[in-house]
PDB file of C-alpha atoms in Angstrom:
ATOM      1  CA  UNK A   1     161.988  68.039  72.135  1.00 68.00           C
ATOM      2  CA  UNK A   2     164.981  70.560  71.615  1.00 78.00           C
ATOM      3  CA  UNK A   3     164.858  71.864  68.267  1.00 90.00           C
ATOM      4  CA  UNK A   4     168.137  73.950  68.874  1.00 94.00           C
ATOM      5  CA  UNK A   5     170.847  72.154  70.404  1.00 94.00           C
ATOM      6  CA  UNK A   6     174.223  73.585  71.345  1.00 96.00           C
ATOM      7  CA  UNK A   7     175.826  70.098  72.464  1.00 92.00           C
ATOM      8  CA  UNK A   8     179.237  71.388  73.890  1.00 94.00           C
ATOM      9  CA  UNK A   9     178.395  73.280  77.565  1.00 93.00           C
ATOM     10  CA  UNK A  10     181.977  75.044  77.384  1.00 96.00           C
ATOM     11  CA  UNK A  11     185.176  75.535  75.403  1.00 96.00           C
ATOM     12  CA  UNK A  12     188.654  76.719  75.902  1.00 97.00           C
ATOM     13  CA  UNK A  13     190.723  78.335  73.754  1.00 97.00           C
ATOM     14  CA  UNK A  14     193.883  80.381  73.915  1.00 97.00           C
ATOM     15  CA  UNK A  15     194.169  83.884  72.936  1.00 97.00           C
ATOM     16  CA  UNK A  16     194.843  84.401  69.129  1.00 97.00           C
ATOM     17  CA  UNK A  17     193.877  81.242  68.151  1.00 97.00           C
ATOM     18  CA  UNK A  18     190.383  79.989  66.513  1.00 98.00           C
ATOM     19  CA  UNK A  19     187.104  79.567  68.559  1.00 98.00           C
ATOM     20  CA  UNK A  20     184.240  77.313  66.551  1.00 98.00           C
ATOM     21  CA  UNK A  21     180.886  77.296  68.532  1.00 98.00           C
ATOM     22  CA  UNK A  22     178.569  74.689  67.140  1.00 98.00           C
ATOM     23  CA  UNK A  23     174.784  73.996  66.914  1.00 97.00           C
ATOM     24  CA  UNK A  24     172.546  71.771  65.294  1.00 97.00           C
ATOM     25  CA  UNK A  25     168.815  72.035  64.849  1.00 96.00           C
ATOM     26  CA  UNK A  26     166.142  69.649  63.808  1.00 95.00           C
ATOM     27  CA  UNK A  27     163.137  71.678  62.048  1.00 91.00           C
ATOM     28  CA  UNK A  28     163.714  72.036  58.640  1.00 91.00           C
ATOM     29  CA  UNK A  29     161.293  74.965  58.452  1.00 90.00           C
ATOM     30  CA  UNK A  30     164.073  77.293  60.276  1.00 92.00           C
ATOM     31  CA  UNK A  31     165.171  79.743  57.822  1.00 90.00           C
ATOM     32  CA  UNK A  32     167.023  82.516  59.943  1.00 93.00           C
ATOM     33  CA  UNK A  33     169.850  81.891  62.570  1.00 95.00           C
ATOM     34  CA  UNK A  34     171.270  84.094  64.964  1.00 95.00           C
ATOM     35  CA  UNK A  35     174.020  84.259  67.332  1.00 97.00           C
ATOM     36  CA  UNK A  36     173.967  86.200  70.611  1.00 97.00           C
ATOM     37  CA  UNK A  37     176.396  86.600  72.911  1.00 97.00           C
ATOM     38  CA  UNK A  38     176.066  87.093  76.979  1.00 95.00           C
ATOM     39  CA  UNK A  39     178.168  88.360  79.631  1.00 95.00           C
ATOM     40  CA  UNK A  40     177.028  87.381  83.534  1.00 91.00           C
ATOM     41  CA  UNK A  41     174.460  89.782  84.790  1.00 90.00           C
ATOM     42  CA  UNK A  42     173.509  90.958  81.392  1.00 93.00           C
ATOM     43  CA  UNK A  43     171.143  90.615  78.880  1.00 95.00           C
ATOM     44  CA  UNK A  44     172.198  88.597  75.667  1.00 96.00           C
ATOM     45  CA  UNK A  45     173.392  90.894  72.868  1.00 96.00           C
ATOM     46  CA  UNK A  46     172.935  89.952  69.255  1.00 95.00           C
ATOM     47  CA  UNK A  47     176.280  89.140  67.346  1.00 97.00           C
ATOM     48  CA  UNK A  48     175.592  87.882  64.111  1.00 96.00           C
ATOM     49  CA  UNK A  49     172.855  86.006  61.776  1.00 95.00           C
ATOM     50  CA  UNK A  50     172.967  84.094  58.464  1.00 95.00           C
ATOM     51  CA  UNK A  51     169.480  83.509  56.422  1.00 93.00           C
ATOM     52  CA  UNK A  52     168.908  80.044  55.039  1.00 92.00           C
ATOM     53  CA  UNK A  53     169.748  81.448  51.207  1.00 93.00           C
ATOM     54  CA  UNK A  54     173.497  82.007  52.371  1.00 94.00           C
ATOM     55  CA  UNK A  55     175.769  79.533  53.702  1.00 95.00           C
ATOM     56  CA  UNK A  56     178.287  82.123  55.067  1.00 97.00           C
ATOM     57  CA  UNK A  57     178.175  85.459  57.043  1.00 97.00           C
ATOM     58  CA  UNK A  58     181.027  87.401  58.377  1.00 97.00           C
ATOM     59  CA  UNK A  59     181.518  90.593  60.505  1.00 96.00           C
ATOM     60  CA  UNK A  60     185.155  91.165  61.416  1.00 97.00           C
ATOM     61  CA  UNK A  61     186.254  88.777  63.769  1.00 97.00           C
ATOM     62  CA  UNK A  62     183.193  86.898  63.301  1.00 98.00           C
ATOM     63  CA  UNK A  63     181.693  84.257  60.876  1.00 98.00           C
ATOM     64  CA  UNK A  64     178.979  81.888  60.753  1.00 98.00           C
ATOM     65  CA  UNK A  65     178.363  78.985  58.572  1.00 98.00           C
ATOM     66  CA  UNK A  66     175.257  77.714  57.713  1.00 97.00           C
ATOM     67  CA  UNK A  67     175.215  73.714  56.612  1.00 97.00           C
ATOM     68  CA  UNK A  68     171.326  73.131  55.528  1.00 95.00           C
ATOM     69  CA  UNK A  69     171.682  69.526  54.501  1.00 95.00           C
ATOM     70  CA  UNK A  70     173.192  68.600  57.934  1.00 96.00           C
ATOM     71  CA  UNK A  71     170.909  71.215  59.744  1.00 96.00           C
ATOM     72  CA  UNK A  72     174.241  72.479  61.229  1.00 97.00           C
ATOM     73  CA  UNK A  73     175.777  75.888  62.158  1.00 97.00           C
ATOM     74  CA  UNK A  74     178.693  77.318  63.422  1.00 98.00           C
ATOM     75  CA  UNK A  75     180.623  80.380  64.853  1.00 98.00           C
ATOM     76  CA  UNK A  76     184.218  81.159  64.378  1.00 98.00           C
ATOM     77  CA  UNK A  77     185.879  83.719  65.944  1.00 98.00           C
ATOM     78  CA  UNK A  78     189.200  84.530  64.881  1.00 97.00           C
ATOM     79  CA  UNK A  79     191.475  85.573  66.530  1.00 97.00           C
ATOM     80  CA  UNK A  80     189.936  84.958  69.953  1.00 98.00           C
ATOM     81  CA  UNK A  81     190.423  87.636  72.288  1.00 97.00           C
ATOM     82  CA  UNK A  82     189.991  87.092  76.206  1.00 96.00           C
ATOM     83  CA  UNK A  83     186.970  89.815  76.109  1.00 96.00           C
ATOM     84  CA  UNK A  84     185.294  87.181  73.672  1.00 97.00           C
ATOM     85  CA  UNK A  85     185.066  84.907  77.204  1.00 97.00           C
ATOM     86  CA  UNK A  86     181.225  84.893  77.534  1.00 97.00           C
ATOM     87  CA  UNK A  87     178.179  82.341  76.939  1.00 96.00           C
ATOM     88  CA  UNK A  88     177.242  82.550  73.438  1.00 97.00           C
ATOM     89  CA  UNK A  89     173.552  81.149  72.345  1.00 97.00           C
ATOM     90  CA  UNK A  90     172.241  80.125  69.175  1.00 96.00           C
ATOM     91  CA  UNK A  91     168.754  80.946  68.239  1.00 94.00           C
ATOM     92  CA  UNK A  92     166.555  80.006  64.987  1.00 93.00           C
ATOM     93  CA  UNK A  93     163.279  81.146  63.816  1.00 90.00           C
ATOM     94  CA  UNK A  94     160.942  80.021  60.872  1.00 85.00           C
ATOM     95  CA  UNK A  95     160.130  83.901  60.202  1.00 72.00           C
ATOM     96  CA  UNK A  96     157.650  83.941  63.065  1.00 72.00           C
ATOM     97  CA  UNK A  97     158.008  85.375  66.189  1.00 67.00           C
ATOM     98  CA  UNK A  98     159.099  82.215  67.842  1.00 78.00           C
ATOM     99  CA  UNK A  99     162.841  82.270  68.438  1.00 87.00           C
ATOM    100  CA  UNK A 100     164.090  79.025  69.459  1.00 90.00           C
ATOM    101  CA  UNK A 101     167.309  79.292  71.675  1.00 93.00           C
ATOM    102  CA  UNK A 102     169.720  76.874  72.346  1.00 94.00           C
ATOM    103  CA  UNK A 103     171.312  75.919  75.849  1.00 94.00           C
ATOM    104  CA  UNK A 104     174.337  78.096  75.379  1.00 95.00           C
ATOM    105  CA  UNK A 105     178.460  77.419  75.197  1.00 97.00           C
ATOM    106  CA  UNK A 106     180.673  78.717  77.709  1.00 96.00           C
ATOM    107  CA  UNK A 107     183.550  79.958  75.860  1.00 97.00           C
ATOM    108  CA  UNK A 108     186.688  80.893  77.944  1.00 97.00           C
ATOM    109  CA  UNK A 109     189.609  82.687  76.126  1.00 97.00           C
ATOM    110  CA  UNK A 110     192.838  81.950  78.133  1.00 95.00           C
ATOM    111  CA  UNK A 111     195.548  84.867  77.867  1.00 90.00           C
TER     112      UNK A 111
ATOM    113  CA  UNK B   1     170.434 105.181  75.009  1.00 62.00           C
ATOM    114  CA  UNK B   2     169.035 103.051  77.773  1.00 75.00           C
ATOM    115  CA  UNK B   3     167.629 100.336  75.456  1.00 94.00           C
ATOM    116  CA  UNK B   4     165.540  97.762  77.323  1.00 97.00           C
ATOM    117  CA  UNK B   5     165.119  98.584  80.999  1.00 97.00           C
ATOM    118  CA  UNK B   6     163.752  95.988  83.401  1.00 97.00           C
ATOM    119  CA  UNK B   7     162.864  96.383  87.230  1.00 96.00           C
ATOM    120  CA  UNK B   8     163.401  95.137  89.503  1.00 96.00           C
ATOM    121  CA  UNK B   9     166.845  93.387  89.068  1.00 95.00           C
ATOM    122  CA  UNK B  10     166.423  91.027  91.887  1.00 96.00           C
ATOM    123  CA  UNK B  11     163.267  90.015  93.871  1.00 95.00           C
ATOM    124  CA  UNK B  12     162.399  87.189  96.509  1.00 96.00           C
ATOM    125  CA  UNK B  13     159.103  85.940  96.871  1.00 95.00           C
ATOM    126  CA  UNK B  14     157.091  83.479  98.886  1.00 96.00           C
ATOM    127  CA  UNK B  15     155.273  80.958  97.255  1.00 97.00           C
ATOM    128  CA  UNK B  16     151.646  82.137  96.603  1.00 96.00           C
ATOM    129  CA  UNK B  17     152.245  86.129  96.631  1.00 96.00           C
ATOM    130  CA  UNK B  18     152.004  88.133  93.291  1.00 96.00           C
ATOM    131  CA  UNK B  19     154.455  90.256  91.448  1.00 95.00           C
ATOM    132  CA  UNK B  20     154.656  92.282  88.574  1.00 97.00           C
ATOM    133  CA  UNK B  21     157.676  92.783  86.473  1.00 97.00           C
ATOM    134  CA  UNK B  22     158.301  95.811  84.553  1.00 97.00           C
ATOM    135  CA  UNK B  23     159.926  96.262  81.123  1.00 97.00           C
ATOM    136  CA  UNK B  24     160.369  99.400  79.140  1.00 97.00           C
ATOM    137  CA  UNK B  25     162.012 100.036  75.934  1.00 97.00           C
ATOM    138  CA  UNK B  26     163.202 103.271  74.152  1.00 96.00           C
ATOM    139  CA  UNK B  27     163.802 102.321  70.609  1.00 94.00           C
ATOM    140  CA  UNK B  28     160.221 102.896  69.065  1.00 93.00           C
ATOM    141  CA  UNK B  29     160.073  99.031  68.649  1.00 93.00           C
ATOM    142  CA  UNK B  30     156.708  97.218  67.776  1.00 92.00           C
ATOM    143  CA  UNK B  31     157.386  94.224  69.258  1.00 91.00           C
ATOM    144  CA  UNK B  32     158.230  93.434  72.760  1.00 93.00           C
ATOM    145  CA  UNK B  33     159.026  89.686  74.341  1.00 94.00           C
ATOM    146  CA  UNK B  34     159.439  87.931  78.119  1.00 97.00           C
ATOM    147  CA  UNK B  35     161.611  84.881  78.181  1.00 97.00           C
ATOM    148  CA  UNK B  36     162.905  83.096  81.254  1.00 97.00           C
ATOM    149  CA  UNK B  37     166.259  81.351  80.997  1.00 95.00           C
ATOM    150  CA  UNK B  38     166.838  78.295  83.505  1.00 93.00           C
ATOM    151  CA  UNK B  39     170.083  76.404  83.761  1.00 85.00           C
ATOM    152  CA  UNK B  40     170.515  74.001  80.831  1.00 81.00           C
ATOM    153  CA  UNK B  41     167.126  74.917  79.411  1.00 83.00           C
ATOM    154  CA  UNK B  42     168.305  78.161  77.263  1.00 86.00           C
ATOM    155  CA  UNK B  43     165.730  80.886  76.825  1.00 93.00           C
ATOM    156  CA  UNK B  44     162.112  80.019  76.806  1.00 94.00           C
ATOM    157  CA  UNK B  45     159.453  82.245  75.208  1.00 93.00           C
ATOM    158  CA  UNK B  46     156.711  83.071  77.784  1.00 96.00           C
ATOM    159  CA  UNK B  47     154.795  85.396  75.850  1.00 95.00           C
ATOM    160  CA  UNK B  48     154.894  88.135  73.240  1.00 93.00           C
ATOM    161  CA  UNK B  49     153.512  90.923  71.928  1.00 93.00           C
ATOM    162  CA  UNK B  50     153.757  91.637  68.284  1.00 88.00           C
ATOM    163  CA  UNK B  51     152.229  95.097  68.397  1.00 89.00           C
ATOM    164  CA  UNK B  52     150.762  97.612  70.556  1.00 90.00           C
ATOM    165  CA  UNK B  53     147.618  96.103  71.665  1.00 89.00           C
ATOM    166  CA  UNK B  54     148.286  92.432  71.006  1.00 92.00           C
ATOM    167  CA  UNK B  55     149.555  89.266  73.270  1.00 95.00           C
ATOM    168  CA  UNK B  56     150.135  86.043  72.421  1.00 93.00           C
ATOM    169  CA  UNK B  57     151.225  83.030  74.428  1.00 94.00           C
ATOM    170  CA  UNK B  58     154.783  81.325  73.736  1.00 91.00           C
ATOM    171  CA  UNK B  59     156.277  77.941  74.755  1.00 90.00           C
ATOM    172  CA  UNK B  60     155.729  78.591  78.633  1.00 94.00           C
ATOM    173  CA  UNK B  61     152.786  80.734  79.411  1.00 96.00           C
ATOM    174  CA  UNK B  62     151.047  78.884  82.172  1.00 96.00           C
ATOM    175  CA  UNK B  63     151.202  80.881  85.350  1.00 96.00           C
ATOM    176  CA  UNK B  64     151.572  84.202  83.865  1.00 97.00           C
ATOM    177  CA  UNK B  65     149.958  86.981  82.433  1.00 97.00           C
ATOM    178  CA  UNK B  66     151.097  90.119  80.413  1.00 97.00           C
ATOM    179  CA  UNK B  67     149.997  93.581  79.651  1.00 96.00           C
ATOM    180  CA  UNK B  68     151.426  95.710  76.925  1.00 96.00           C
ATOM    181  CA  UNK B  69     150.481  98.939  78.407  1.00 89.00           C
ATOM    182  CA  UNK B  70     151.495 101.289  75.680  1.00 94.00           C
ATOM    183  CA  UNK B  71     154.155 100.946  72.956  1.00 95.00           C
ATOM    184  CA  UNK B  72     156.817 101.106  75.232  1.00 96.00           C
ATOM    185  CA  UNK B  73     155.916  99.118  78.167  1.00 97.00           C
ATOM    186  CA  UNK B  74     155.104  95.576  78.336  1.00 97.00           C
ATOM    187  CA  UNK B  75     154.828  93.655  81.836  1.00 97.00           C
ATOM    188  CA  UNK B  76     154.965  90.409  83.224  1.00 98.00           C
ATOM    189  CA  UNK B  77     152.480  89.533  86.204  1.00 97.00           C
ATOM    190  CA  UNK B  78     152.728  86.399  88.350  1.00 96.00           C
ATOM    191  CA  UNK B  79     149.607  86.063  90.143  1.00 92.00           C
ATOM    192  CA  UNK B  80     150.435  83.256  92.356  1.00 95.00           C
ATOM    193  CA  UNK B  81     154.241  82.497  92.498  1.00 95.00           C
ATOM    194  CA  UNK B  82     155.201  79.194  92.575  1.00 96.00           C
ATOM    195  CA  UNK B  83     159.051  77.606  93.400  1.00 96.00           C
ATOM    196  CA  UNK B  84     159.185  76.200  89.637  1.00 96.00           C
ATOM    197  CA  UNK B  85     158.835  80.169  88.582  1.00 97.00           C
ATOM    198  CA  UNK B  86     162.258  80.589  90.091  1.00 97.00           C
ATOM    199  CA  UNK B  87     164.231  82.057  87.271  1.00 97.00           C
ATOM    200  CA  UNK B  88     166.094  84.880  85.469  1.00 97.00           C
ATOM    201  CA  UNK B  89     163.477  86.757  83.177  1.00 98.00           C
ATOM    202  CA  UNK B  90     164.630  88.620  80.532  1.00 97.00           C
ATOM    203  CA  UNK B  91     162.428  91.271  78.378  1.00 97.00           C
ATOM    204  CA  UNK B  92     163.270  91.543  74.603  1.00 95.00           C
ATOM    205  CA  UNK B  93     162.023  93.914  71.956  1.00 94.00           C
ATOM    206  CA  UNK B  94     162.392  94.232  68.168  1.00 90.00           C
ATOM    207  CA  UNK B  95     161.578  96.821  65.740  1.00 87.00           C
ATOM    208  CA  UNK B  96     158.603  94.317  64.520  1.00 73.00           C
ATOM    209  CA  UNK B  97     157.516  90.410  64.741  1.00 64.00           C
ATOM    210  CA  UNK B  98     159.864  88.116  62.422  1.00 65.00           C
ATOM    211  CA  UNK B  99     163.170  88.012  61.297  1.00 68.00           C
ATOM    212  CA  UNK B 100     165.082  90.430  63.367  1.00 79.00           C
ATOM    213  CA  UNK B 101     167.464  90.862  66.081  1.00 86.00           C
ATOM    214  CA  UNK B 102     165.818  91.133  69.395  1.00 90.00           C
ATOM    215  CA  UNK B 103     167.471  93.594  71.858  1.00 94.00           C
ATOM    216  CA  UNK B 104     167.451  92.297  75.397  1.00 96.00           C
ATOM    217  CA  UNK B 105     167.214  94.152  79.103  1.00 97.00           C
ATOM    218  CA  UNK B 106     169.573  92.920  81.913  1.00 96.00           C
ATOM    219  CA  UNK B 107     167.157  90.631  83.206  1.00 96.00           C
ATOM    220  CA  UNK B 108     165.224  89.947  86.642  1.00 97.00           C
ATOM    221  CA  UNK B 109     166.372  87.715  88.928  1.00 96.00           C
ATOM    222  CA  UNK B 110     163.428  85.783  90.791  1.00 96.00           C
ATOM    223  CA  UNK B 111     163.624  83.598  93.691  1.00 96.00           C
ATOM    224  CA  UNK B 112     160.701  82.010  95.085  1.00 96.00           C
ATOM    225  CA  UNK B 113     160.691  80.481  98.278  1.00 95.00           C
TER     226      UNK B 113
END
């Protein structure tokens, strides 16, 4: 029973274009969502988060959108850069210790 | 600024051997966590410690024990390693439990033969 799903295992985008990474969740109790970025042989690093009281949060080139009715969030990276090539995990929580992670999407930005 | 430090980085064990994975954080965080990452499974919580002196089970605690030695250190022990415990183990910390991003170490790659 996967409560947080990232249905695209991989994504390739040209440098300078927009990257859109998607995440779906099933538990309506989730009210805080995060995106982490992971390079090989390193731990995940926090990228951006959004509370369920918002539908959008921006931080530089990164924007997260939340559609509560569809139980869907997405991460937009504009413009994409080769250094953005990594695995991206979304995570969700209902304000407990338990963060439920998706399986990750490997983004490759082509120069 | 070390953040979260995990040791060792790599380890190979034989089935039945025991092993302790070490984790230390220098950010004065209250909460610490152990995850495992397996292909196609994302990160799954093994155990967590909301604060010094407390520990609780996560999603996949069977076969593991933990010790919150002090505020800085949180260790994970495999008493009798099994091949199914071959994984990459990540330790993380956060200022407190709840709605806050976690800071991760670089992982321990554990193979059990």
